[in-house]
CSV table of C-alpha atoms and ligand atoms in Angstrom, one decimal:
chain,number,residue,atom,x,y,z
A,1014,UNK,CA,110.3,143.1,122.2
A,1015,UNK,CA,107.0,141.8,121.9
A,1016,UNK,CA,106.5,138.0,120.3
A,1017,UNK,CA,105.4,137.4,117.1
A,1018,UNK,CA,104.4,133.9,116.6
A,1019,UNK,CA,102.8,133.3,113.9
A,1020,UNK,CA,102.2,136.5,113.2
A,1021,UNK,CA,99.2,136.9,115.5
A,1022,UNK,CA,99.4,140.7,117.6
A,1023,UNK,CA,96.1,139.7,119.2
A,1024,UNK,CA,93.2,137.1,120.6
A,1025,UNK,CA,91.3,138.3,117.3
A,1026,UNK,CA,94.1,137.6,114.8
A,1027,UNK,CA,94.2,133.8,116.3
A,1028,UNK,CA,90.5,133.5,116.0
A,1029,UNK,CA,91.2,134.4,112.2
A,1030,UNK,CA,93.5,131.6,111.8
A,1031,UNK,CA,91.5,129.1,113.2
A,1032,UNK,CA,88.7,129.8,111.5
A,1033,UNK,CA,91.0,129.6,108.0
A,1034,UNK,CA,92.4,125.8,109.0
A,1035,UNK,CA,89.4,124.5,110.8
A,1036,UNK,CA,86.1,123.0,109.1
A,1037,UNK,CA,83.6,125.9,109.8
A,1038,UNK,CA,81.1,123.2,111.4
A,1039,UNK,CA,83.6,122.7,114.3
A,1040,UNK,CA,84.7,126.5,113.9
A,1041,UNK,CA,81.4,127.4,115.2
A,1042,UNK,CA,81.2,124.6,117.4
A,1043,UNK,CA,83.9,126.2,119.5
A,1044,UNK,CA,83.1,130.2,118.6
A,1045,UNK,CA,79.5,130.9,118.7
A,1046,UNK,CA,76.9,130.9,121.4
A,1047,UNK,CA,73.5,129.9,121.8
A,1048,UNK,CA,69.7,131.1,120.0
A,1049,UNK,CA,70.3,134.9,119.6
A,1050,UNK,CA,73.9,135.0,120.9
A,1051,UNK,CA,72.7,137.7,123.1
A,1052,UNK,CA,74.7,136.3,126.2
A,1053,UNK,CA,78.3,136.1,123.9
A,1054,UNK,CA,77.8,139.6,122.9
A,1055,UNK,CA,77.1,141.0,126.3
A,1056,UNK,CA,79.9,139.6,127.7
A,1057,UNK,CA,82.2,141.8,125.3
A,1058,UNK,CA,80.2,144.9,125.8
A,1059,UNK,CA,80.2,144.3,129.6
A,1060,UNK,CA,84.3,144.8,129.7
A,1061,UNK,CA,83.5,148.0,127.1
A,1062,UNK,CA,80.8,149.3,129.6
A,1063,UNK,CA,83.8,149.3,132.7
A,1064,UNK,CA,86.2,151.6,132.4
A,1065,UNK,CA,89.8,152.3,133.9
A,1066,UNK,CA,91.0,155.3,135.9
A,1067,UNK,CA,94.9,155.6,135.7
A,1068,UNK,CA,96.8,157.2,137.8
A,1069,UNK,CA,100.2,158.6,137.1
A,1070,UNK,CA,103.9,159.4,138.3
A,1071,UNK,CA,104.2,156.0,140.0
A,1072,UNK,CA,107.2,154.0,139.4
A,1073,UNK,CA,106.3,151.1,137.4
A,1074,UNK,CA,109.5,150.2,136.2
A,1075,UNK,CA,109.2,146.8,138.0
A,1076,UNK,CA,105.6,145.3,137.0
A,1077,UNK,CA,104.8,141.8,138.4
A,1078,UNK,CA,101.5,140.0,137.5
A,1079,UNK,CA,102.4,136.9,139.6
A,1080,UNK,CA,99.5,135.3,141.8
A,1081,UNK,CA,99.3,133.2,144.7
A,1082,UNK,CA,96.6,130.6,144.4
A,1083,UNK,CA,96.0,127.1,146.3
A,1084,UNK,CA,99.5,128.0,147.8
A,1085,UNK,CA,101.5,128.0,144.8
A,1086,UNK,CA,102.6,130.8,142.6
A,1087,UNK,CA,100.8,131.2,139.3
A,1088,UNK,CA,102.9,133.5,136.9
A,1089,UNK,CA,100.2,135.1,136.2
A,1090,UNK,CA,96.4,136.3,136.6
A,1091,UNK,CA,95.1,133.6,134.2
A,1092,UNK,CA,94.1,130.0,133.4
A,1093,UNK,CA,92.7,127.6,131.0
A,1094,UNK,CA,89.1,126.8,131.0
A,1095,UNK,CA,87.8,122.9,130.4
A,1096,UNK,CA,87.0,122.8,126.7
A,1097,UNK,CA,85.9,119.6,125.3
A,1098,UNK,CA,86.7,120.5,121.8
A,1099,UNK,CA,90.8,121.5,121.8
A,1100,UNK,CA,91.4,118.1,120.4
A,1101,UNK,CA,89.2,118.7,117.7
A,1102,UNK,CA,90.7,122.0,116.1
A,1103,UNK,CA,94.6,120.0,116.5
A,1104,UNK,CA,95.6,116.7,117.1
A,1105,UNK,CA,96.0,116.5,120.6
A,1106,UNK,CA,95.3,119.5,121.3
A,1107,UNK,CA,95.0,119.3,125.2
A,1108,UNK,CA,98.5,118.3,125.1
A,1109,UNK,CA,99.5,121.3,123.2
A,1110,UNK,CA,97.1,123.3,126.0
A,1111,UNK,CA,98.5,121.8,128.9
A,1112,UNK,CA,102.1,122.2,127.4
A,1113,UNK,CA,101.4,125.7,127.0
A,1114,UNK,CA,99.9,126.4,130.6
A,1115,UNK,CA,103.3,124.7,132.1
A,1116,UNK,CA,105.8,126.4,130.1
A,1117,UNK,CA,103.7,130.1,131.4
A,1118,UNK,CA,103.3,129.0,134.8
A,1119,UNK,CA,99.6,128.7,134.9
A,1120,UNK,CA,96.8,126.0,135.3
A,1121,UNK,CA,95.3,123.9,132.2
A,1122,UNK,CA,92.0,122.0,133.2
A,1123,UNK,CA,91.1,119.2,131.5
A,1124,UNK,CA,87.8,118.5,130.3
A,1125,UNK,CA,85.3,115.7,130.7
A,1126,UNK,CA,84.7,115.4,127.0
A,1127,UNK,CA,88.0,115.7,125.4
A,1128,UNK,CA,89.7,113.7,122.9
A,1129,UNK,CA,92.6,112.8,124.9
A,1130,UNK,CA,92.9,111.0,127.9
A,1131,UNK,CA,93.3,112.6,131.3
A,1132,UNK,CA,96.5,110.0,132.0
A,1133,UNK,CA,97.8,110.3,128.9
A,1134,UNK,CA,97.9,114.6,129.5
A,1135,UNK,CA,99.3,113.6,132.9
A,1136,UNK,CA,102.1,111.5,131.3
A,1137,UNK,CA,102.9,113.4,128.6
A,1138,UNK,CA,103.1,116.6,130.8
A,1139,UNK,CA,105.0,116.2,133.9
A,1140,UNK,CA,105.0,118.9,136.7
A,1141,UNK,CA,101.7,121.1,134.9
A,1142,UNK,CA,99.2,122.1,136.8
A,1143,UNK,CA,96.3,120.2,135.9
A,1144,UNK,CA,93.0,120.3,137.2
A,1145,UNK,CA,90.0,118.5,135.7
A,1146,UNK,CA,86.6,118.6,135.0
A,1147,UNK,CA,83.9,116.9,135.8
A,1148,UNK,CA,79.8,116.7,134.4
A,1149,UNK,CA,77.5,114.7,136.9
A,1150,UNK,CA,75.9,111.6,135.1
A,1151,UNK,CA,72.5,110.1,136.1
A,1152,UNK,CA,75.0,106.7,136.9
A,1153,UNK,CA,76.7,108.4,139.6
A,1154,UNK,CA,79.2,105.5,139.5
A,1155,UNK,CA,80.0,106.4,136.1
A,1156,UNK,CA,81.6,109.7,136.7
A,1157,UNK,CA,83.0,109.0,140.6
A,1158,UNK,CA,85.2,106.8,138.2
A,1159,UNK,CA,86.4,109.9,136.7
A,1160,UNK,CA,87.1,111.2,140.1
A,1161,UNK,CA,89.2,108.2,141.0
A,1162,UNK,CA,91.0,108.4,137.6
A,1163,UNK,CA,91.7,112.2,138.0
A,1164,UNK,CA,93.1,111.5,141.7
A,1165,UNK,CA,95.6,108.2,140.7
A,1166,UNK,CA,96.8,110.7,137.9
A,1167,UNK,CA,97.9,113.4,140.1
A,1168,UNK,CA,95.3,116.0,139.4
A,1169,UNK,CA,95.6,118.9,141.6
A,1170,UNK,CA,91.7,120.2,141.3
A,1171,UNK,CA,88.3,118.6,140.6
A,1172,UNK,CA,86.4,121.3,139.1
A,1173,UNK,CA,82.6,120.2,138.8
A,1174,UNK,CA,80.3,122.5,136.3
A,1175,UNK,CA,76.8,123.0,137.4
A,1176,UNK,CA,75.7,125.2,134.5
A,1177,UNK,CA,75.0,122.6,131.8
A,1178,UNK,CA,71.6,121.0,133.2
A,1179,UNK,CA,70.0,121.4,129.3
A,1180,UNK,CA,72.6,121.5,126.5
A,1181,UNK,CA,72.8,124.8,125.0
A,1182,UNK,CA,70.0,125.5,121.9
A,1183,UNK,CA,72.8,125.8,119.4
A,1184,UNK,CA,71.0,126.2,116.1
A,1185,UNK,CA,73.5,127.3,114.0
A,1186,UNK,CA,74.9,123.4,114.6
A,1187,UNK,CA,71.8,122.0,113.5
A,1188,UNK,CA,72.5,124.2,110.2
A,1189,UNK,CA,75.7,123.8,109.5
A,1190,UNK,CA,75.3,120.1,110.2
A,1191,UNK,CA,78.0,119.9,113.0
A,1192,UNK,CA,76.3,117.9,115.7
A,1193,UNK,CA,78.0,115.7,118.7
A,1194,UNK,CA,78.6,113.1,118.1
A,1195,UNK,CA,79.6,114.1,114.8
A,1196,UNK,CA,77.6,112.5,111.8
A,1197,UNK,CA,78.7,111.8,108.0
A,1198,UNK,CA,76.5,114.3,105.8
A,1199,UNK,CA,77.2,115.6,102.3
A,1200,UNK,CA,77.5,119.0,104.2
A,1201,UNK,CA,80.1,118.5,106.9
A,1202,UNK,CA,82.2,115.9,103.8
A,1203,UNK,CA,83.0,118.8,101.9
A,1204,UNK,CA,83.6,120.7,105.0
A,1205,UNK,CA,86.4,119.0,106.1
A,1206,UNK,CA,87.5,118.5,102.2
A,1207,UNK,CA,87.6,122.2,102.1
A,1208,UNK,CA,90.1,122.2,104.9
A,1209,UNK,CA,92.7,120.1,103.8
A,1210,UNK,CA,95.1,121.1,107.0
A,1211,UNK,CA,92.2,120.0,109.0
A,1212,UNK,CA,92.2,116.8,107.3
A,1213,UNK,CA,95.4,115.8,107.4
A,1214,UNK,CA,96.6,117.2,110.4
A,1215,UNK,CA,93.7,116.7,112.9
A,1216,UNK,CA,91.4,113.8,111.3
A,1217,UNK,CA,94.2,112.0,109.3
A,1218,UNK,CA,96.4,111.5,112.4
A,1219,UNK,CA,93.5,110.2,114.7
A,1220,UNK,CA,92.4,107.9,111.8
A,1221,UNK,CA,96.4,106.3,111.3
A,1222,UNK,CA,96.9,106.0,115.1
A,1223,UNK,CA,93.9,105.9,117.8
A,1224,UNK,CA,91.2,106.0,115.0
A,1225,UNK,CA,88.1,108.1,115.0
A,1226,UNK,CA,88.9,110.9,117.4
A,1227,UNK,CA,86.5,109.6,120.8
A,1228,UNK,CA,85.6,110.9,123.9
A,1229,UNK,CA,88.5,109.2,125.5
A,1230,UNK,CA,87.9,110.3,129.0
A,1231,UNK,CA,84.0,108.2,129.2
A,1232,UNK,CA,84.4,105.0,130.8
A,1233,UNK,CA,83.9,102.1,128.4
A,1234,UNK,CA,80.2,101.6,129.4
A,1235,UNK,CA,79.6,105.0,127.2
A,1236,UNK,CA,82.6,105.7,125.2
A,1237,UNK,CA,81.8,106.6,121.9
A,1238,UNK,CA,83.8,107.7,118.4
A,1239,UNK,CA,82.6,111.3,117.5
A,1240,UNK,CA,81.1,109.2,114.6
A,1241,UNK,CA,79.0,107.2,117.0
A,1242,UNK,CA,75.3,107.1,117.0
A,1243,UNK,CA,74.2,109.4,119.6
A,1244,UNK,CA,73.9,106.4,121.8
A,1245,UNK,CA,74.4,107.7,125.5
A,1246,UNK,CA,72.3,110.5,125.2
A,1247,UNK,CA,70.7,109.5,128.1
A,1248,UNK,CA,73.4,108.9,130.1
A,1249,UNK,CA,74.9,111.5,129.5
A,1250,UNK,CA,72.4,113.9,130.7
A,1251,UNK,CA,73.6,116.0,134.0
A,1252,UNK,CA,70.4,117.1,135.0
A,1253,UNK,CA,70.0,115.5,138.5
A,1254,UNK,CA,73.0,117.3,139.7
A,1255,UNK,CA,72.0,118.9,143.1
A,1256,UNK,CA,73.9,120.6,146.4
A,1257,UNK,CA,74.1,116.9,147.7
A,1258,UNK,CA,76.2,115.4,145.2
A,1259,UNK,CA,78.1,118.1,145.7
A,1260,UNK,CA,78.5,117.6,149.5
A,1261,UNK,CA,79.6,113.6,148.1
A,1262,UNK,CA,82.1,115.1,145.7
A,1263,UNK,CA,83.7,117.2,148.8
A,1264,UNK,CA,83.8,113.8,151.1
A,1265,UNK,CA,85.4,112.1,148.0
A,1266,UNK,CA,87.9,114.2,146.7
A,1267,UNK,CA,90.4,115.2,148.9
A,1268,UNK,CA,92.0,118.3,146.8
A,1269,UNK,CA,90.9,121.5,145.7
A,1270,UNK,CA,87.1,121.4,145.1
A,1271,UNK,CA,86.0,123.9,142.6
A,1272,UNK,CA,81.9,124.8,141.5
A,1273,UNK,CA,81.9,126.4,138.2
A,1274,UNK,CA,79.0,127.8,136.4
A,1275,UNK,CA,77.7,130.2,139.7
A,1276,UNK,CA,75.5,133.5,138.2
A,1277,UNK,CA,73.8,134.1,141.7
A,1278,UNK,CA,75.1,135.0,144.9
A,1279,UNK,CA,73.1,132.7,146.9
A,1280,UNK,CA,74.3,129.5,144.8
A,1281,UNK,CA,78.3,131.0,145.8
A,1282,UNK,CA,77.4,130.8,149.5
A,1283,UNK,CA,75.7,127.5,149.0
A,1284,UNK,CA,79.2,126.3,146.9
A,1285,UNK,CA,81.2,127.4,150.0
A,1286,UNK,CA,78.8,125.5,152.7
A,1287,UNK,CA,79.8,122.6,151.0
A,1288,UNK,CA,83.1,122.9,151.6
A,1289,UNK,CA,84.0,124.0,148.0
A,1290,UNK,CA,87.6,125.5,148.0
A,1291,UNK,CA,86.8,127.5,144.6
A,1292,UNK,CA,84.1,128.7,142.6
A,1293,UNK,CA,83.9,129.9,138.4
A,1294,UNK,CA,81.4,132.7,138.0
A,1295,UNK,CA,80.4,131.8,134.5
A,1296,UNK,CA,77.8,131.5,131.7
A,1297,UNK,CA,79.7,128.8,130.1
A,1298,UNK,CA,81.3,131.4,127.7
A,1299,UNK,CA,77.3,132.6,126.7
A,1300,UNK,CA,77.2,128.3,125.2
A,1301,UNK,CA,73.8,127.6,127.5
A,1302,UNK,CA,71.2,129.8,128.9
A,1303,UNK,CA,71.5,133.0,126.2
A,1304,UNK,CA,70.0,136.1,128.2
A,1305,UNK,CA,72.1,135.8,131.3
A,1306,UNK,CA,74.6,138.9,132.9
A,1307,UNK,CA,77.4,138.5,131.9
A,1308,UNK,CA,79.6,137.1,134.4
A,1309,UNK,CA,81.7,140.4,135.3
A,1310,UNK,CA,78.6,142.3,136.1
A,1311,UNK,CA,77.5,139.5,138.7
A,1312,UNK,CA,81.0,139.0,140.0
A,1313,UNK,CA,80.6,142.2,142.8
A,1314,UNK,CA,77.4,140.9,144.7
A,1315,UNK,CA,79.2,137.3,144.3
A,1316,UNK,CA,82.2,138.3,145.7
A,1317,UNK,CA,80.3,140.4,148.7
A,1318,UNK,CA,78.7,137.2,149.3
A,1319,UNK,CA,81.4,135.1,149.9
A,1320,UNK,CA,83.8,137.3,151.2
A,1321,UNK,CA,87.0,134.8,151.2
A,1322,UNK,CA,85.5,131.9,152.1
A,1323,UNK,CA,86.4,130.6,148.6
A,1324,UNK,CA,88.8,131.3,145.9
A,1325,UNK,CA,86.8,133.5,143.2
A,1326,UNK,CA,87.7,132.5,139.6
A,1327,UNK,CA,85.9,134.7,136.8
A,1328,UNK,CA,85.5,133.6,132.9
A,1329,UNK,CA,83.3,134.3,129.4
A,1330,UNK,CA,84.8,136.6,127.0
A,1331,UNK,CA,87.7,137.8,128.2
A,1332,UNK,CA,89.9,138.7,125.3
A,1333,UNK,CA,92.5,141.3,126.0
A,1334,UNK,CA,94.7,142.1,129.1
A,1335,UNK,CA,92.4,144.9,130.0
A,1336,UNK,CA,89.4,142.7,130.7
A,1337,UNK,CA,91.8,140.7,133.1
A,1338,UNK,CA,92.9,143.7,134.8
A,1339,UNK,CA,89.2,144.9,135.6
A,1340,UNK,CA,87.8,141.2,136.7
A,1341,UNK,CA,91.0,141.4,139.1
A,1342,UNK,CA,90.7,145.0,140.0
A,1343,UNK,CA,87.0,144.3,141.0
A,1344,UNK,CA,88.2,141.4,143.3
A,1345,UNK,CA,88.1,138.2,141.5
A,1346,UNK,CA,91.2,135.7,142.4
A,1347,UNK,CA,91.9,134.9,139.0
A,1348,UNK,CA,90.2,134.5,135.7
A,1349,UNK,CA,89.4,131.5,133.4
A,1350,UNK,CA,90.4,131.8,129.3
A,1351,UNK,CA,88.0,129.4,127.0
A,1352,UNK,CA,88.0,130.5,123.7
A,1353,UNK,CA,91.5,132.4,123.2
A,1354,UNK,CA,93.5,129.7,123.8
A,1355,UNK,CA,91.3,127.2,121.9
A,1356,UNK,CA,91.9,130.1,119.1
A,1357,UNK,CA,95.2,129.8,120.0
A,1358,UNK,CA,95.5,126.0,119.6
A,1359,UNK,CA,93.8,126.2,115.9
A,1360,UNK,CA,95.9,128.5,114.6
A,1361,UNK,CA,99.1,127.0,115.7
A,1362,UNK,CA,98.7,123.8,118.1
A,1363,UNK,CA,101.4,124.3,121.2
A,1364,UNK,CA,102.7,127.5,119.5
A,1365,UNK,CA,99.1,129.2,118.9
A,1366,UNK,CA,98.3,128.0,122.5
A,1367,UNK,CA,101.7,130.0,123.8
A,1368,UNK,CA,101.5,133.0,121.5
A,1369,UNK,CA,98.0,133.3,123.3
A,1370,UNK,CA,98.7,133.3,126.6
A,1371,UNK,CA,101.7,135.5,125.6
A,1372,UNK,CA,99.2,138.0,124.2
A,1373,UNK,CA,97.7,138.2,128.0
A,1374,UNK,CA,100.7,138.5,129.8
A,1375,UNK,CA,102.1,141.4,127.4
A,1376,UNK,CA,98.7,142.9,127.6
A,1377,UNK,CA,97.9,142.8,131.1
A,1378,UNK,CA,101.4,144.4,131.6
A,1379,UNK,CA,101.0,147.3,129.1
A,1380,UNK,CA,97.9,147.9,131.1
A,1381,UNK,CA,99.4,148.0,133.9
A,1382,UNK,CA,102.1,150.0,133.4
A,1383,UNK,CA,99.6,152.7,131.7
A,1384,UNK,CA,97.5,153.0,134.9
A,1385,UNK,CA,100.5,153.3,137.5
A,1386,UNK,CA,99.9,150.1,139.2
A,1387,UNK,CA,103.2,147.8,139.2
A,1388,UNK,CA,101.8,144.7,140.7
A,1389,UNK,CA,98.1,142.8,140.1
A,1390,UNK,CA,98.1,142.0,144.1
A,1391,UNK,CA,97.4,146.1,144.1
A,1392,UNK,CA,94.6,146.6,141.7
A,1393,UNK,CA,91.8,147.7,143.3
A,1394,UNK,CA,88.4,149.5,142.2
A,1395,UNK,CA,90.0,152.8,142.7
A,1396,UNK,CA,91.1,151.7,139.4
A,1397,UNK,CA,88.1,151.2,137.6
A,1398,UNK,CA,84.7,153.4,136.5
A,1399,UNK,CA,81.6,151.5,137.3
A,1400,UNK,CA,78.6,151.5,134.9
A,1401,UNK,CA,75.6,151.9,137.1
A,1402,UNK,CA,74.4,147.9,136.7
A,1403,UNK,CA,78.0,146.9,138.8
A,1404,UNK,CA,78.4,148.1,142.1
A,1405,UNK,CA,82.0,148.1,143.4
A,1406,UNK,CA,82.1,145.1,146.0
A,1407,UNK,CA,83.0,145.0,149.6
A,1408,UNK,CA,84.9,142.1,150.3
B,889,FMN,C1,84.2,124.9,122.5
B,889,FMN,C2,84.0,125.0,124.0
B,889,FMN,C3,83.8,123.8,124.7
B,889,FMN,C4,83.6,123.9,126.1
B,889,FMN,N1,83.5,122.8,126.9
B,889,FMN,C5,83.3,122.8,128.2
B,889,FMN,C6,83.3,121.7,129.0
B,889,FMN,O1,83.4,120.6,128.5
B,889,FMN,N2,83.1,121.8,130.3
B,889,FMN,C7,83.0,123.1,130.9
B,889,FMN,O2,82.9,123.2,132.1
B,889,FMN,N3,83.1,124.2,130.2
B,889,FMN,C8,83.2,124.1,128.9
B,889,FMN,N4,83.3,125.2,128.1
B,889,FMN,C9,83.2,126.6,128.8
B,889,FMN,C10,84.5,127.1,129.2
B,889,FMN,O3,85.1,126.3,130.2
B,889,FMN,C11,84.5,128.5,129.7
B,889,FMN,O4,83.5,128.6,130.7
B,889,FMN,C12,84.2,129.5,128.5
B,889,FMN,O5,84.8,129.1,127.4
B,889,FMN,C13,84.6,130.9,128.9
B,889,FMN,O6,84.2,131.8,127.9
B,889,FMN,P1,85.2,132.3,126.8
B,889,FMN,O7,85.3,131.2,125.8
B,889,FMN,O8,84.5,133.5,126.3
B,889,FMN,O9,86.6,132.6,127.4
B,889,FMN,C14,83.5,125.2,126.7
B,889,FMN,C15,83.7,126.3,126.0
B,889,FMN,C16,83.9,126.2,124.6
B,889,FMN,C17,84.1,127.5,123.8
């Protein structure tokens, strides 16, 4: 019997909802891409382009989708990608996120610029597994204090992102008059007016108990309400970051390592030189540079490049089951969710978040049934049609 929550039979329905509750300033914040959103839509189509091949008469009356990763056993193919906005679309909604991930069995990561603290997600979720992410400031000291935090709370991954040396060119922010920090316009007033659930679910409850939702992860030195002038700017840019600070990172941290951001084959093997345990092949969800691949067409020449030196983790635009079941079939490790869960979260905080994730799993199982393959460890490209732009890797 398939769940119900809130009333929500797919990813797309939860988008929906989310974009009812939430002002549509931070709606777009959190579902749009960058300049011509070229990038966001051809990492749909790219899933659409690769096909599956089922085969039939095999007993899949057992299915299993469970993982091993990092030695422990996901319950399934999939975790959540940093977002800095989940607080924003509920009131702490990286709690609701992380709660989520632990009750399915699967990984949360935290990110950098959330609204809630990585201790306080620590504390108030005992036993997840969290993993958190970090930008590289100009003040290296600045965020090797984040490092330090994440370890004395018991994360089990650093993840660092190297894909966000210029922020995205996000126009339709600049027009709807959403900006980061956020500023007081006529505009964004009767935005949030207009959402009265926002208001008094999300914004209200900061205001009465923490204030002004913040970036509650910066160390004081550039901690700053969401209302703040855009003081820090500068120190906040991650521009500097090169293969060196990632070598420091490696002979700092002394848990899983993970690069995310890698489109190129050459930056994977790089990543794995360092003595990175993981890597994301990502475009950031299409939110930076607009007129990359999409991830799942680079993934094959990735994946022959770095055979299994590293764990392979694979995110931007995966939506249904079926996209899972190809990244996995094609050899990635496991694959990163951004948006769905966020979806998730704005429709229904903890039980949007769940109902998300419980979209995938019912998904990826129906899928899997349907092509005669009971178990993901078996999926292989045997499995899939190719469109001529992705060859089938040999790892
Ligand atoms: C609203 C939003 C905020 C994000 N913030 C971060 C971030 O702070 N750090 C990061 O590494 N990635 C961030 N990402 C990118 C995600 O980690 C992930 O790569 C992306 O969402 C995957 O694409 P998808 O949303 O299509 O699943 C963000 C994505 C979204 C949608």
């Amino acid at each position: 019997m398939s769940d119900t929550t809130l009333g929500a039979y797919n990813i797309f329905d939860l988008r929906e909802m989310a974009m009812r509750r939430t002002p549509k300033g931070v709606f777009e914040f959190v579902d749009r891409g960058t300049e011509d959103e070229v990038g966001l839509r051809n990492n749909r189509e790219a899933f659409e382009r690769i096909k599956l091949k089922p085969r039939t008469l095999i007993d899949v009356s057992k299915r299993n989708q469970e993982i091993e990763f990092f030695g422990h056993q996901h319950k399934m193919p999939i975790g959540i990608a940093p977002t800095g906005t989940a607080g924003l679309l509920w009131y702490q909604g990286e709690i609701a996120l992380a709660k989520a991930a632990a009750a399915a069995g699967i990984p949360f990561t935290l990110a950098t610029g959330s609204q809630t603290a990585m201790e306080k997600v620590a504390e108030a979720v005992p036993g997840a597994r969290l993993w958190f992410q970090l930008y590289m400031w100009p003040d290296r000291s600045l965020s090797h204090q984040l490092v330090e935090r994440a370890k004395n709370a018991g994360f089990e991954a650093l993840v660092v992102t190297v894909d966000g040396a210029a922020a995205g060119n996000r126009e339709y922010n600049m027009r709807n008059g959403f900006t980061m920090p956020f500023q007081y316009t006529r505009r964004n007033i009767w935005d949030v007016m207009k959402h009265p659930r926002w208001m008094f679910g999300v914004l209200a409850r900061y205001i009465m108990t923490t204030g002004m939702p913040r970036y509650e992860n910066y160390p004081s030195a550039i901690k700053n309400k969401i209302t703040g002038l855009p003081m820090g700017r500068a120190s906040l840019r991650t521009d500097s970051l090169s293969w060196d600070d990632l070598k420091q990172l490696r002979a700092m941290w002394p848990r899983k390592l993970i690069v995310k951001g890698i489109m190129h084959p050459a930056d994977a093997v790089l990543a794995a030189d360092c003595g990175a345990d993981g890597i994301v092949v990502s475009n950031h969800g299409g939110r930076n540079l607009d007129v990359t691949m999409a991830p799942i067409e680079v993934l094959p020449e990735i994946l022959e490049a770095v055979g299994k030196r590293v764990k392979v983790i694979v995110d931007s635009g995966f939506r249904r089951g079926s996209d899972v079941v190809k990244a996995l079939a094609l050899g990635a490790d496991m694959v990163y969710v951004g948006r769905s869960t966020l979806y998730g979260v704005g429709a229904g905080g903890e039980a949007g978040a769940a109902r998300a994730i419980s979209i995938f799993r019912e998904e990826i199982d129906r899928v899997m049934a349907l092509i005669g393959c009971p178990s993901v460890a078996d999926l292989n490209t045997d499995h899939l049609v190719l469109p001529k732009n992705v060859k089938a890797p040999q790892r």
